[in-house]
JSON list of C-alpha atoms in Angstrom, two decimals:
[
{"chain": "A", "resi": 1, "resn": "LEU", "atom": "CA", "xyz": [86.52, 171.36, 141.57]},
{"chain": "A", "resi": 2, "resn": "LYS", "atom": "CA", "xyz": [89.26, 170.01, 139.29]},
{"chain": "A", "resi": 3, "resn": "GLN", "atom": "CA", "xyz": [88.43, 172.59, 136.63]},
{"chain": "A", "resi": 4, "resn": "SER", "atom": "CA", "xyz": [89.45, 175.32, 139.10]},
{"chain": "A", "resi": 5, "resn": "TYR", "atom": "CA", "xyz": [92.99, 173.90, 139.41]},
{"chain": "A", "resi": 6, "resn": "GLU", "atom": "CA", "xyz": [95.95, 175.82, 138.02]},
{"chain": "A", "resi": 7, "resn": "TYR", "atom": "CA", "xyz": [99.29, 174.36, 136.95]},
{"chain": "A", "resi": 8, "resn": "GLU", "atom": "CA", "xyz": [102.70, 175.99, 136.91]},
{"chain": "A", "resi": 9, "resn": "VAL", "atom": "CA", "xyz": [104.07, 175.92, 133.35]},
{"chain": "A", "resi": 10, "resn": "SER", "atom": "CA", "xyz": [107.76, 176.42, 132.53]},
{"chain": "A", "resi": 11, "resn": "TRP", "atom": "CA", "xyz": [108.85, 177.53, 129.07]},
{"chain": "A", "resi": 12, "resn": "VAL", "atom": "CA", "xyz": [111.70, 176.01, 127.03]},
{"chain": "A", "resi": 13, "resn": "GLY", "atom": "CA", "xyz": [114.73, 178.29, 126.88]},
{"chain": "A", "resi": 14, "resn": "ARG", "atom": "CA", "xyz": [113.39, 180.70, 129.51]},
{"chain": "A", "resi": 15, "resn": "SER", "atom": "CA", "xyz": [114.13, 181.31, 133.18]},
{"chain": "A", "resi": 16, "resn": "SER", "atom": "CA", "xyz": [111.93, 179.96, 135.97]},
{"chain": "A", "resi": 17, "resn": "VAL", "atom": "CA", "xyz": [111.07, 183.60, 136.68]},
{"chain": "A", "resi": 18, "resn": "ASP", "atom": "CA", "xyz": [108.93, 183.47, 133.53]},
{"chain": "A", "resi": 19, "resn": "ASN", "atom": "CA", "xyz": [106.91, 180.44, 134.73]},
{"chain": "A", "resi": 20, "resn": "THR", "atom": "CA", "xyz": [103.18, 180.93, 134.28]},
{"chain": "A", "resi": 21, "resn": "TRP", "atom": "CA", "xyz": [100.13, 179.53, 136.12]},
{"chain": "A", "resi": 22, "resn": "ILE", "atom": "CA", "xyz": [97.53, 178.28, 133.64]},
{"chain": "A", "resi": 23, "resn": "SER", "atom": "CA", "xyz": [94.09, 176.86, 134.39]},
{"chain": "A", "resi": 24, "resn": "ARG", "atom": "CA", "xyz": [93.34, 173.16, 133.92]},
{"chain": "A", "resi": 25, "resn": "GLN", "atom": "CA", "xyz": [90.57, 173.92, 131.43]},
{"chain": "A", "resi": 26, "resn": "LYS", "atom": "CA", "xyz": [92.87, 175.98, 129.22]},
{"chain": "A", "resi": 27, "resn": "LEU", "atom": "CA", "xyz": [95.61, 173.32, 129.27]},
{"chain": "A", "resi": 28, "resn": "GLU", "atom": "CA", "xyz": [93.09, 170.61, 128.35]},
{"chain": "A", "resi": 29, "resn": "ASN", "atom": "CA", "xyz": [91.88, 172.75, 125.45]},
{"chain": "A", "resi": 30, "resn": "MET", "atom": "CA", "xyz": [95.52, 173.03, 124.33]},
{"chain": "A", "resi": 31, "resn": "GLY", "atom": "CA", "xyz": [95.83, 169.23, 124.25]},
{"chain": "A", "resi": 32, "resn": "PHE", "atom": "CA", "xyz": [97.79, 168.62, 127.46]},
{"chain": "A", "resi": 33, "resn": "SER", "atom": "CA", "xyz": [95.31, 166.23, 129.13]},
{"chain": "A", "resi": 34, "resn": "LYS", "atom": "CA", "xyz": [97.87, 163.39, 129.30]},
{"chain": "A", "resi": 35, "resn": "LYS", "atom": "CA", "xyz": [100.48, 165.63, 130.92]},
{"chain": "A", "resi": 36, "resn": "ILE", "atom": "CA", "xyz": [97.90, 166.90, 133.42]},
{"chain": "A", "resi": 37, "resn": "ALA", "atom": "CA", "xyz": [97.07, 163.31, 134.39]},
{"chain": "A", "resi": 38, "resn": "GLU", "atom": "CA", "xyz": [100.78, 162.57, 134.96]},
{"chain": "A", "resi": 39, "resn": "VAL", "atom": "CA", "xyz": [101.19, 165.62, 137.21]},
{"chain": "A", "resi": 40, "resn": "ASP", "atom": "CA", "xyz": [98.03, 164.73, 139.15]},
{"chain": "A", "resi": 41, "resn": "ALA", "atom": "CA", "xyz": [99.31, 161.17, 139.72]},
{"chain": "A", "resi": 42, "resn": "GLN", "atom": "CA", "xyz": [102.68, 162.48, 140.96]},
{"chain": "A", "resi": 43, "resn": "GLU", "atom": "CA", "xyz": [101.03, 164.89, 143.37]},
{"chain": "A", "resi": 44, "resn": "ALA", "atom": "CA", "xyz": [98.69, 162.20, 144.68]},
{"chain": "A", "resi": 45, "resn": "ALA", "atom": "CA", "xyz": [101.66, 159.90, 145.31]},
{"chain": "A", "resi": 46, "resn": "LYS", "atom": "CA", "xyz": [103.50, 162.68, 147.16]},
{"chain": "A", "resi": 47, "resn": "MET", "atom": "CA", "xyz": [100.49, 163.26, 149.40]},
{"chain": "A", "resi": 48, "resn": "GLY", "atom": "CA", "xyz": [100.56, 159.61, 150.42]},
{"chain": "A", "resi": 49, "resn": "LEU", "atom": "CA", "xyz": [104.33, 159.43, 150.93]},
{"chain": "A", "resi": 50, "resn": "ASN", "atom": "CA", "xyz": [104.37, 162.64, 152.96]},
{"chain": "A", "resi": 51, "resn": "ARG", "atom": "CA", "xyz": [101.96, 161.41, 155.62]},
{"chain": "A", "resi": 52, "resn": "PRO", "atom": "CA", "xyz": [103.48, 161.98, 159.07]},
{"chain": "A", "resi": 53, "resn": "LEU", "atom": "CA", "xyz": [104.70, 158.67, 160.51]},
{"chain": "A", "resi": 54, "resn": "THR", "atom": "CA", "xyz": [103.60, 159.39, 164.08]},
{"chain": "A", "resi": 55, "resn": "SER", "atom": "CA", "xyz": [101.79, 157.22, 166.63]},
{"chain": "A", "resi": 56, "resn": "LYS", "atom": "CA", "xyz": [98.76, 159.52, 166.51]},
{"chain": "A", "resi": 57, "resn": "GLU", "atom": "CA", "xyz": [98.52, 159.34, 162.70]},
{"chain": "A", "resi": 58, "resn": "ILE", "atom": "CA", "xyz": [98.96, 155.54, 162.66]},
{"chain": "A", "resi": 59, "resn": "GLU", "atom": "CA", "xyz": [96.37, 155.06, 165.41]},
{"chain": "A", "resi": 60, "resn": "LYS", "atom": "CA", "xyz": [93.89, 157.20, 163.45]},
{"chain": "A", "resi": 61, "resn": "HIS", "atom": "CA", "xyz": [94.56, 155.20, 160.27]},
{"chain": "A", "resi": 62, "resn": "LEU", "atom": "CA", "xyz": [94.12, 151.82, 161.98]},
{"chain": "A", "resi": 63, "resn": "THR", "atom": "CA", "xyz": [90.88, 153.01, 163.55]},
{"chain": "A", "resi": 64, "resn": "GLU", "atom": "CA", "xyz": [89.57, 153.67, 160.04]},
{"chain": "A", "resi": 65, "resn": "VAL", "atom": "CA", "xyz": [90.11, 149.99, 159.13]},
{"chain": "A", "resi": 66, "resn": "GLY", "atom": "CA", "xyz": [88.47, 148.70, 162.31]},
{"chain": "A", "resi": 67, "resn": "LEU", "atom": "CA", "xyz": [91.41, 148.25, 164.70]},
{"chain": "A", "resi": 68, "resn": "GLU", "atom": "CA", "xyz": [91.55, 149.78, 168.17]},
{"chain": "A", "resi": 69, "resn": "PRO", "atom": "CA", "xyz": [94.15, 152.59, 168.54]},
{"chain": "A", "resi": 70, "resn": "GLU", "atom": "CA", "xyz": [96.23, 150.61, 171.07]},
{"chain": "A", "resi": 71, "resn": "PHE", "atom": "CA", "xyz": [97.09, 148.03, 168.39]},
{"chain": "A", "resi": 72, "resn": "ALA", "atom": "CA", "xyz": [99.41, 150.64, 166.87]},
{"chain": "A", "resi": 73, "resn": "THR", "atom": "CA", "xyz": [101.56, 151.08, 169.96]},
{"chain": "A", "resi": 74, "resn": "HIS", "atom": "CA", "xyz": [100.92, 148.27, 172.45]},
{"chain": "A", "resi": 75, "resn": "SER", "atom": "CA", "xyz": [100.58, 145.08, 170.37]},
{"chain": "A", "resi": 76, "resn": "ARG", "atom": "CA", "xyz": [102.78, 142.78, 168.30]},
{"chain": "A", "resi": 77, "resn": "ILE", "atom": "CA", "xyz": [101.59, 141.27, 165.03]},
{"chain": "A", "resi": 78, "resn": "ARG", "atom": "CA", "xyz": [102.09, 137.70, 166.27]},
{"chain": "A", "resi": 79, "resn": "GLY", "atom": "CA", "xyz": [99.52, 138.35, 169.00]},
{"chain": "A", "resi": 80, "resn": "LEU", "atom": "CA", "xyz": [96.75, 139.40, 166.60]},
{"chain": "A", "resi": 81, "resn": "SER", "atom": "CA", "xyz": [93.90, 137.16, 165.48]},
{"chain": "A", "resi": 82, "resn": "GLY", "atom": "CA", "xyz": [93.43, 136.17, 161.84]},
{"chain": "A", "resi": 83, "resn": "GLY", "atom": "CA", "xyz": [90.78, 138.83, 161.28]},
{"chain": "A", "resi": 84, "resn": "GLN", "atom": "CA", "xyz": [92.90, 141.53, 162.93]},
{"chain": "A", "resi": 85, "resn": "LYS", "atom": "CA", "xyz": [95.85, 140.61, 160.71]},
{"chain": "A", "resi": 86, "resn": "VAL", "atom": "CA", "xyz": [93.64, 140.97, 157.62]},
{"chain": "A", "resi": 87, "resn": "LYS", "atom": "CA", "xyz": [92.60, 144.45, 158.77]},
{"chain": "A", "resi": 88, "resn": "LEU", "atom": "CA", "xyz": [96.23, 145.34, 159.44]},
{"chain": "A", "resi": 89, "resn": "VAL", "atom": "CA", "xyz": [97.29, 144.27, 155.94]},
{"chain": "A", "resi": 90, "resn": "ILE", "atom": "CA", "xyz": [94.45, 146.28, 154.38]},
{"chain": "A", "resi": 91, "resn": "GLY", "atom": "CA", "xyz": [95.48, 149.28, 156.47]},
{"chain": "A", "resi": 92, "resn": "ALA", "atom": "CA", "xyz": [99.10, 148.93, 155.31]},
{"chain": "A", "resi": 93, "resn": "ALA", "atom": "CA", "xyz": [97.96, 148.74, 151.67]},
{"chain": "A", "resi": 94, "resn": "MET", "atom": "CA", "xyz": [95.90, 151.91, 152.14]},
{"chain": "A", "resi": 95, "resn": "TRP", "atom": "CA", "xyz": [98.61, 153.94, 153.89]},
{"chain": "A", "resi": 96, "resn": "ASN", "atom": "CA", "xyz": [99.96, 155.61, 150.74]},
{"chain": "A", "resi": 97, "resn": "LYS", "atom": "CA", "xyz": [96.45, 156.28, 149.39]},
{"chain": "A", "resi": 98, "resn": "PRO", "atom": "CA", "xyz": [96.88, 154.25, 146.16]},
{"chain": "A", "resi": 99, "resn": "HIS", "atom": "CA", "xyz": [94.74, 154.71, 143.06]},
{"chain": "A", "resi": 100, "resn": "MET", "atom": "CA", "xyz": [94.06, 150.97, 142.87]},
{"chain": "A", "resi": 101, "resn": "LEU", "atom": "CA", "xyz": [93.82, 148.09, 145.33]},
{"chain": "A", "resi": 102, "resn": "VAL", "atom": "CA", "xyz": [94.14, 144.38, 144.50]},
{"chain": "A", "resi": 103, "resn": "LEU", "atom": "CA", "xyz": [92.61, 142.26, 147.28]},
{"chain": "A", "resi": 104, "resn": "ASP", "atom": "CA", "xyz": [93.25, 138.49, 147.24]},
{"chain": "A", "resi": 105, "resn": "GLU", "atom": "CA", "xyz": [90.64, 136.66, 149.35]},
{"chain": "A", "resi": 106, "resn": "PRO", "atom": "CA", "xyz": [90.08, 139.66, 151.68]},
{"chain": "A", "resi": 107, "resn": "THR", "atom": "CA", "xyz": [87.12, 137.98, 153.43]},
{"chain": "A", "resi": 108, "resn": "ASN", "atom": "CA", "xyz": [89.21, 135.21, 155.00]},
{"chain": "A", "resi": 109, "resn": "TYR", "atom": "CA", "xyz": [89.09, 135.20, 158.83]},
{"chain": "A", "resi": 110, "resn": "LEU", "atom": "CA", "xyz": [86.62, 138.12, 158.99]},
{"chain": "A", "resi": 111, "resn": "ASP", "atom": "CA", "xyz": [83.41, 137.85, 161.00]},
{"chain": "A", "resi": 112, "resn": "ARG", "atom": "CA", "xyz": [80.11, 139.18, 159.65]},
{"chain": "A", "resi": 113, "resn": "GLU", "atom": "CA", "xyz": [80.52, 142.58, 161.31]},
{"chain": "A", "resi": 114, "resn": "SER", "atom": "CA", "xyz": [84.02, 142.99, 159.87]},
{"chain": "A", "resi": 115, "resn": "LEU", "atom": "CA", "xyz": [82.79, 141.91, 156.42]},
{"chain": "A", "resi": 116, "resn": "GLY", "atom": "CA", "xyz": [80.18, 144.66, 156.55]},
{"chain": "A", "resi": 117, "resn": "ALA", "atom": "CA", "xyz": [82.79, 147.22, 157.57]},
{"chain": "A", "resi": 118, "resn": "LEU", "atom": "CA", "xyz": [85.12, 146.11, 154.76]},
{"chain": "A", "resi": 119, "resn": "ALA", "atom": "CA", "xyz": [82.30, 146.29, 152.20]},
{"chain": "A", "resi": 120, "resn": "GLY", "atom": "CA", "xyz": [81.42, 149.79, 153.37]},
{"chain": "A", "resi": 121, "resn": "ALA", "atom": "CA", "xyz": [85.05, 150.92, 153.12]},
{"chain": "A", "resi": 122, "resn": "ILE", "atom": "CA", "xyz": [85.36, 149.55, 149.57]},
{"chain": "A", "resi": 123, "resn": "LYS", "atom": "CA", "xyz": [82.18, 151.35, 148.50]},
{"chain": "A", "resi": 124, "resn": "GLU", "atom": "CA", "xyz": [83.51, 154.66, 149.85]},
{"chain": "A", "resi": 125, "resn": "TYR", "atom": "CA", "xyz": [86.99, 154.16, 148.38]},
{"chain": "A", "resi": 126, "resn": "GLY", "atom": "CA", "xyz": [87.53, 156.53, 145.48]},
{"chain": "A", "resi": 127, "resn": "GLY", "atom": "CA", "xyz": [89.99, 154.37, 143.51]},
{"chain": "A", "resi": 128, "resn": "GLY", "atom": "CA", "xyz": [89.69, 151.13, 141.57]},
{"chain": "A", "resi": 129, "resn": "VAL", "atom": "CA", "xyz": [89.41, 147.79, 143.37]},
{"chain": "A", "resi": 130, "resn": "VAL", "atom": "CA", "xyz": [90.16, 144.31, 141.98]},
{"chain": "A", "resi": 131, "resn": "ILE", "atom": "CA", "xyz": [88.90, 141.50, 144.24]},
{"chain": "A", "resi": 132, "resn": "VAL", "atom": "CA", "xyz": [89.87, 137.82, 143.94]},
{"chain": "A", "resi": 133, "resn": "THR", "atom": "CA", "xyz": [87.37, 135.89, 146.06]},
{"chain": "A", "resi": 134, "resn": "HIS", "atom": "CA", "xyz": [85.31, 132.72, 146.43]},
{"chain": "A", "resi": 135, "resn": "ASN", "atom": "CA", "xyz": [82.74, 134.59, 148.53]},
{"chain": "A", "resi": 136, "resn": "ARG", "atom": "CA", "xyz": [79.90, 134.98, 146.05]},
{"chain": "A", "resi": 137, "resn": "GLU", "atom": "CA", "xyz": [77.68, 136.98, 148.39]},
{"chain": "A", "resi": 138, "resn": "PHE", "atom": "CA", "xyz": [80.48, 139.47, 149.04]},
{"chain": "A", "resi": 139, "resn": "SER", "atom": "CA", "xyz": [81.41, 139.92, 145.37]},
{"chain": "A", "resi": 140, "resn": "GLU", "atom": "CA", "xyz": [77.82, 140.28, 144.17]},
{"chain": "A", "resi": 141, "resn": "ALA", "atom": "CA", "xyz": [77.14, 142.95, 146.78]},
{"chain": "A", "resi": 142, "resn": "LEU", "atom": "CA", "xyz": [80.12, 145.05, 145.67]},
{"chain": "A", "resi": 143, "resn": "CYS", "atom": "CA", "xyz": [81.33, 144.31, 142.17]},
{"chain": "A", "resi": 144, "resn": "THR", "atom": "CA", "xyz": [79.81, 146.05, 139.16]},
{"chain": "A", "resi": 145, "resn": "GLU", "atom": "CA", "xyz": [81.78, 143.69, 136.92]},
{"chain": "A", "resi": 146, "resn": "VAL", "atom": "CA", "xyz": [82.50, 140.00, 137.53]},
{"chain": "A", "resi": 147, "resn": "TRP", "atom": "CA", "xyz": [84.92, 137.64, 135.74]},
{"chain": "A", "resi": 148, "resn": "LYS", "atom": "CA", "xyz": [84.06, 134.08, 136.78]},
{"chain": "A", "resi": 149, "resn": "VAL", "atom": "CA", "xyz": [86.25, 131.06, 135.93]},
{"chain": "A", "resi": 150, "resn": "ASP", "atom": "CA", "xyz": [84.36, 127.76, 135.93]},
{"chain": "A", "resi": 151, "resn": "ASN", "atom": "CA", "xyz": [85.68, 124.48, 134.49]},
{"chain": "A", "resi": 152, "resn": "GLY", "atom": "CA", "xyz": [88.32, 126.27, 132.43]},
{"chain": "A", "resi": 153, "resn": "ARG", "atom": "CA", "xyz": [85.86, 128.77, 130.92]},
{"chain": "A", "resi": 154, "resn": "LEU", "atom": "CA", "xyz": [85.74, 132.49, 131.62]},
{"chain": "A", "resi": 155, "resn": "ALA", "atom": "CA", "xyz": [82.35, 134.18, 131.88]},
{"chain": "A", "resi": 156, "resn": "ALA", "atom": "CA", "xyz": [82.26, 137.97, 132.18]},
{"chain": "A", "resi": 157, "resn": "SER", "atom": "CA", "xyz": [79.22, 139.88, 133.35]},
{"chain": "A", "resi": 158, "resn": "GLY", "atom": "CA", "xyz": [78.34, 143.32, 134.58]},
{"chain": "A", "resi": 159, "resn": "HIS", "atom": "CA", "xyz": [79.85, 146.22, 132.72]},
{"chain": "A", "resi": 160, "resn": "ASN", "atom": "CA", "xyz": [78.34, 147.13, 129.34]},
{"chain": "A", "resi": 161, "resn": "TRP", "atom": "CA", "xyz": [81.65, 147.06, 127.48]},
{"chain": "A", "resi": 162, "resn": "VAL", "atom": "CA", "xyz": [81.90, 143.30, 128.03]},
{"chain": "A", "resi": 163, "resn": "THR", "atom": "CA", "xyz": [79.02, 142.51, 125.65]},
{"chain": "A", "resi": 164, "resn": "GLY", "atom": "CA", "xyz": [77.05, 145.67, 125.08]},
{"chain": "A", "resi": 165, "resn": "ASN", "atom": "CA", "xyz": [74.15, 144.28, 127.09]},
{"chain": "A", "resi": 166, "resn": "GLY", "atom": "CA", "xyz": [75.50, 142.99, 130.37]},
{"chain": "A", "resi": 167, "resn": "GLY", "atom": "CA", "xyz": [77.31, 139.65, 130.16]},
{"chain": "A", "resi": 168, "resn": "THR", "atom": "CA", "xyz": [78.72, 136.84, 128.05]},
{"chain": "A", "resi": 169, "resn": "ALA", "atom": "CA", "xyz": [80.98, 133.84, 128.08]},
{"chain": "A", "resi": 170, "resn": "ILE", "atom": "CA", "xyz": [84.40, 134.37, 126.55]},
{"chain": "A", "resi": 171, "resn": "VAL", "atom": "CA", "xyz": [85.12, 131.42, 124.26]},
{"chain": "A", "resi": 172, "resn": "GLU", "atom": "CA", "xyz": [88.32, 130.77, 122.34]},
{"chain": "A", "resi": 173, "resn": "GLN", "atom": "CA", "xyz": [87.74, 130.94, 118.59]},
{"chain": "A", "resi": 174, "resn": "GLU", "atom": "CA", "xyz": [89.24, 128.38, 116.24]},
{"chain": "A", "resi": 175, "resn": "ALA", "atom": "CA", "xyz": [91.95, 129.89, 114.04]},
{"chain": "A", "resi": 176, "resn": "GLU", "atom": "CA", "xyz": [91.00, 130.22, 110.38]},
{"chain": "A", "resi": 177, "resn": "ASP", "atom": "CA", "xyz": [93.11, 129.78, 107.22]},
{"chain": "A", "resi": 178, "resn": "THR", "atom": "CA", "xyz": [94.37, 133.03, 105.70]},
{"chain": "A", "resi": 179, "resn": "VAL", "atom": "CA", "xyz": [95.70, 134.12, 102.30]},
{"chain": "A", "resi": 180, "resn": "ASP", "atom": "CA", "xyz": [99.02, 135.97, 102.05]},
{"chain": "A", "resi": 181, "resn": "ALA", "atom": "CA", "xyz": [99.95, 138.78, 99.65]},
{"chain": "A", "resi": 182, "resn": "GLN", "atom": "CA", "xyz": [101.05, 136.27, 96.96]},
{"chain": "A", "resi": 183, "resn": "GLY", "atom": "CA", "xyz": [97.71, 134.48, 97.05]},
{"chain": "A", "resi": 184, "resn": "ASN", "atom": "CA", "xyz": [99.03, 131.44, 98.93]},
{"chain": "A", "resi": 185, "resn": "THR", "atom": "CA", "xyz": [96.78, 129.83, 101.51]},
{"chain": "A", "resi": 186, "resn": "VAL", "atom": "CA", "xyz": [98.35, 129.79, 104.98]},
{"chain": "A", "resi": 187, "resn": "LYS", "atom": "CA", "xyz": [96.96, 126.94, 107.04]},
{"chain": "A", "resi": 188, "resn": "ALA", "atom": "CA", "xyz": [96.01, 127.87, 110.58]},
{"chain": "A", "resi": 189, "resn": "VAL", "atom": "CA", "xyz": [97.69, 125.98, 113.39]},
{"chain": "A", "resi": 190, "resn": "LYS", "atom": "CA", "xyz": [95.00, 123.96, 115.10]},
{"chain": "A", "resi": 191, "resn": "LYS", "atom": "CA", "xyz": [95.08, 123.82, 118.87]},
{"chain": "A", "resi": 192, "resn": "LYS", "atom": "CA", "xyz": [95.87, 120.33, 120.17]},
{"chain": "A", "resi": 193, "resn": "GLU", "atom": "CA", "xyz": [93.12, 118.75, 122.19]},
{"chain": "A", "resi": 194, "resn": "LYS", "atom": "CA", "xyz": [94.14, 117.60, 125.64]},
{"chain": "A", "resi": 195, "resn": "LEU", "atom": "CA", "xyz": [93.77, 113.85, 125.94]},
{"chain": "A", "resi": 196, "resn": "SER", "atom": "CA", "xyz": [92.54, 112.04, 129.02]},
{"chain": "A", "resi": 197, "resn": "SER", "atom": "CA", "xyz": [94.82, 109.67, 130.95]},
{"chain": "A", "resi": 198, "resn": "LYS", "atom": "CA", "xyz": [93.03, 106.68, 129.42]},
{"chain": "A", "resi": 199, "resn": "GLU", "atom": "CA", "xyz": [93.48, 108.04, 125.88]},
{"chain": "A", "resi": 200, "resn": "LEU", "atom": "CA", "xyz": [97.17, 108.78, 126.53]},
{"chain": "A", "resi": 201, "resn": "ARG", "atom": "CA", "xyz": [97.79, 105.20, 127.71]},
{"chain": "A", "resi": 202, "resn": "LYS", "atom": "CA", "xyz": [96.03, 103.88, 124.62]},
{"chain": "A", "resi": 203, "resn": "LYS", "atom": "CA", "xyz": [98.14, 106.08, 122.32]},
{"chain": "A", "resi": 204, "resn": "LYS", "atom": "CA", "xyz": [101.35, 105.01, 124.05]},
{"chain": "A", "resi": 205, "resn": "LYS", "atom": "CA", "xyz": [100.43, 101.33, 123.68]},
{"chain": "A", "resi": 206, "resn": "GLU", "atom": "CA", "xyz": [99.68, 101.82, 119.96]},
{"chain": "A", "resi": 207, "resn": "ARG", "atom": "CA", "xyz": [103.07, 103.52, 119.39]},
{"chain": "A", "resi": 208, "resn": "MET", "atom": "CA", "xyz": [104.92, 100.69, 121.14]},
{"chain": "A", "resi": 209, "resn": "GLU", "atom": "CA", "xyz": [103.15, 98.10, 118.99]},
{"chain": "A", "resi": 210, "resn": "ARG", "atom": "CA", "xyz": [103.99, 100.05, 115.81]},
{"chain": "A", "resi": 211, "resn": "ARG", "atom": "CA", "xyz": [107.67, 100.22, 116.81]},
{"chain": "A", "resi": 212, "resn": "LYS", "atom": "CA", "xyz": [107.68, 96.43, 117.40]},
{"chain": "A", "resi": 213, "resn": "ARG", "atom": "CA", "xyz": [106.31, 95.95, 113.87]},
{"chain": "A", "resi": 214, "resn": "GLY", "atom": "CA", "xyz": [109.16, 98.12, 112.54]},
{"chain": "A", "resi": 215, "resn": "GLU", "atom": "CA", "xyz": [106.97, 101.04, 111.59]},
{"chain": "A", "resi": 216, "resn": "GLU", "atom": "CA", "xyz": [108.35, 104.58, 111.77]},
{"chain": "A", "resi": 217, "resn": "VAL", "atom": "CA", "xyz": [107.09, 106.61, 114.73]},
{"chain": "A", "resi": 218, "resn": "PHE", "atom": "CA", "xyz": [107.79, 110.37, 114.67]},
{"chain": "A", "resi": 219, "resn": "SER", "atom": "CA", "xyz": [109.07, 112.15, 117.79]},
{"chain": "A", "resi": 220, "resn": "ASP", "atom": "CA", "xyz": [106.19, 114.64, 117.86]},
{"chain": "A", "resi": 221, "resn": "GLU", "atom": "CA", "xyz": [103.81, 111.72, 118.43]},
{"chain": "A", "resi": 222, "resn": "ASP", "atom": "CA", "xyz": [105.53, 111.14, 121.77]},
{"chain": "A", "resi": 223, "resn": "ASP", "atom": "CA", "xyz": [104.36, 114.59, 122.88]},
{"chain": "A", "resi": 224, "resn": "LEU", "atom": "CA", "xyz": [100.69, 113.63, 122.63]}
]
């Protein structure tokens, strides 16, 4: 369908009377794919912003996120339950038909029926969705790519680009020494290891004893 689109093109130094309608395919072949994407994004945004702000339109929109039509005209937010408020927030986020949604713990306060409805809506949504959640069952049922943080380590799984075969743990690599243009070896800055509370107390005690003996203690040692 997109290939059948035509775009109005204006020419530098010429009147708008000379504007020409050119097909999407031809413009892409001419190297204007980036400009086409910009125009498409602008038009999509306009479509969302130009939605009629009427009771009928709002009722229809809230029905699509699982709220009864009367919530749009006969209810106050403070009277809604936790689950109804979640649906209302999702409906508000969807009003302008965004290209991407970021949902932070969207499953909170939702019953099983509402969770199923939310999952179905996300599957049908044509844009991108980023979900931050502790609900493993929910994320595994929906997400084609998962980034899991466990004990300070990030493990990515799902999409092929992550590893080429489905999943891996992302581990910080130790910096290596390098050689500059003059042949000098540049020592890599080693990442400081985080000490435990017990180790910190021991270090502090050692520094105090060294000071008592008159030994020099550098200020950067106090940062350990």
